[in-house]
XYZ file of C-alpha atoms in Angstrom:
114
model
C -11.428 23.958 -1.284
C -11.451 20.314 -0.636
C -8.941 18.881 2.163
C -8.165 15.656 3.247
C -6.567 14.243 6.129
C -6.080 10.653 6.570
C -5.162 9.068 10.160
C -4.868 5.284 11.059
C -1.423 3.908 9.659
C 0.971 2.087 12.131
C 2.736 -0.758 12.250
C 0.837 -4.062 12.405
C 2.366 -7.966 12.060
C 0.795 -10.115 9.106
C -2.259 -11.048 9.977
C -3.025 -8.013 11.773
C -5.408 -5.222 11.309
C -5.744 -1.584 10.567
C -8.729 0.964 9.223
C -7.612 4.179 7.924
C -9.372 7.226 7.938
C -9.645 10.178 6.032
C -11.291 13.161 7.552
C -12.985 15.685 4.709
C -14.120 19.179 4.091
C -14.478 21.665 1.617
C -16.234 19.448 -0.186
C -19.747 17.400 -1.357
C -18.595 14.417 0.469
C -21.868 12.750 -0.135
C -22.128 12.970 -3.875
C -18.395 13.254 -4.713
C -16.045 9.896 -5.997
C -13.849 8.878 -3.756
C -10.361 6.663 -3.528
C -7.727 5.084 -2.209
C -4.388 5.106 -3.598
C -1.110 3.692 -1.937
C 2.731 3.552 -2.583
C 5.369 1.149 -1.636
C 8.698 1.869 -1.689
C 10.142 1.943 -4.863
C 7.267 1.543 -6.798
C 5.075 3.830 -8.485
C 1.360 4.581 -6.967
C -1.531 2.147 -7.525
C -5.619 2.334 -7.271
C -6.241 0.474 -4.156
C -10.601 1.160 -4.008
C -12.971 3.393 -5.024
C -16.680 4.689 -3.646
C -19.208 6.081 -6.013
C -21.358 9.092 -5.543
C -24.097 6.162 -5.686
C -21.650 4.152 -3.019
C -20.976 1.543 -5.342
C -17.351 0.519 -4.442
C -14.535 -1.465 -5.965
C -11.217 -2.912 -4.905
C -8.460 -4.078 -6.639
C -8.230 -7.737 -7.152
C -4.786 -7.838 -4.962
C -7.132 -6.691 -1.551
C -10.438 -8.336 -2.484
C -11.770 -9.929 0.525
C -9.348 -8.387 2.879
C -10.026 -4.490 2.340
C -12.984 -2.540 2.466
C -14.149 0.796 1.684
C -16.796 3.091 3.372
C -17.956 6.578 3.904
C -19.951 8.111 6.691
C -21.403 10.677 5.382
C -22.568 12.282 8.613
C -18.640 12.763 9.343
C -17.438 13.531 5.654
C -15.287 11.003 6.655
C -13.904 8.128 4.092
C -12.437 4.770 5.459
C -10.352 1.891 4.608
C -10.533 -1.536 6.692
C -7.851 -3.663 6.500
C -7.906 -7.005 7.502
C -5.380 -10.224 6.991
C -2.512 -7.596 6.436
C 0.403 -9.172 4.246
C 3.876 -7.496 4.174
C 3.171 -6.696 0.481
C 0.733 -4.593 1.964
C 3.201 -2.300 3.535
C 3.194 1.452 1.867
C 2.245 4.665 2.153
C -1.780 4.987 1.822
C -3.318 8.303 0.170
C -6.927 9.537 0.315
C -8.034 10.779 -3.008
C -10.683 13.259 -4.540
C -11.853 12.518 -7.375
C -12.362 14.675 -9.556
C -10.736 16.858 -12.842
C -8.446 17.898 -10.560
C -7.898 15.619 -7.700
C -7.071 16.167 -4.857
C -4.800 14.061 -2.425
C -4.103 13.864 0.915
C -0.916 13.687 2.486
C -0.723 10.193 3.383
C -0.514 7.786 6.121
C 2.108 5.164 6.531
C 1.004 1.362 7.033
C 3.962 -1.261 7.716
C 3.331 -4.959 7.889
C 5.808 -7.148 9.570
C 6.287 -10.369 8.932
C-alpha cells in the first residue's frame, strides 16, 4: 500500500522560496506518476504539477516559471521547489500518487505573507 508523507511547508514572505518533500513507500516510485495539488481556504483543490514515469513534468500556468516538480528515485521522494512565492500561493499542498485509486498525503501548510 502506497504511503505518502509531506514536509517542508511553513511561513514565508512574498518573494521567498520553499521546497516541499514527499517521502513515499509501498509503491513503484520510479515508474509511478506523481502530482502536487493545493487547496486554498474556501477554494477547491487544484492541480499544481505532475511528473510522469518517464520524467516528463508539467506545471499549471499560475506557477509556471516559479515552481519545479522533481523526483529522487534513490530516495523515493518527490519534491516541489517553489520560488518567488506570492500570497495567492497560500494553501495546503498535497502529494498525490496517481493511479486508478489515487492516494493522497496528509498535506502541508504553506503560508505566504505580503
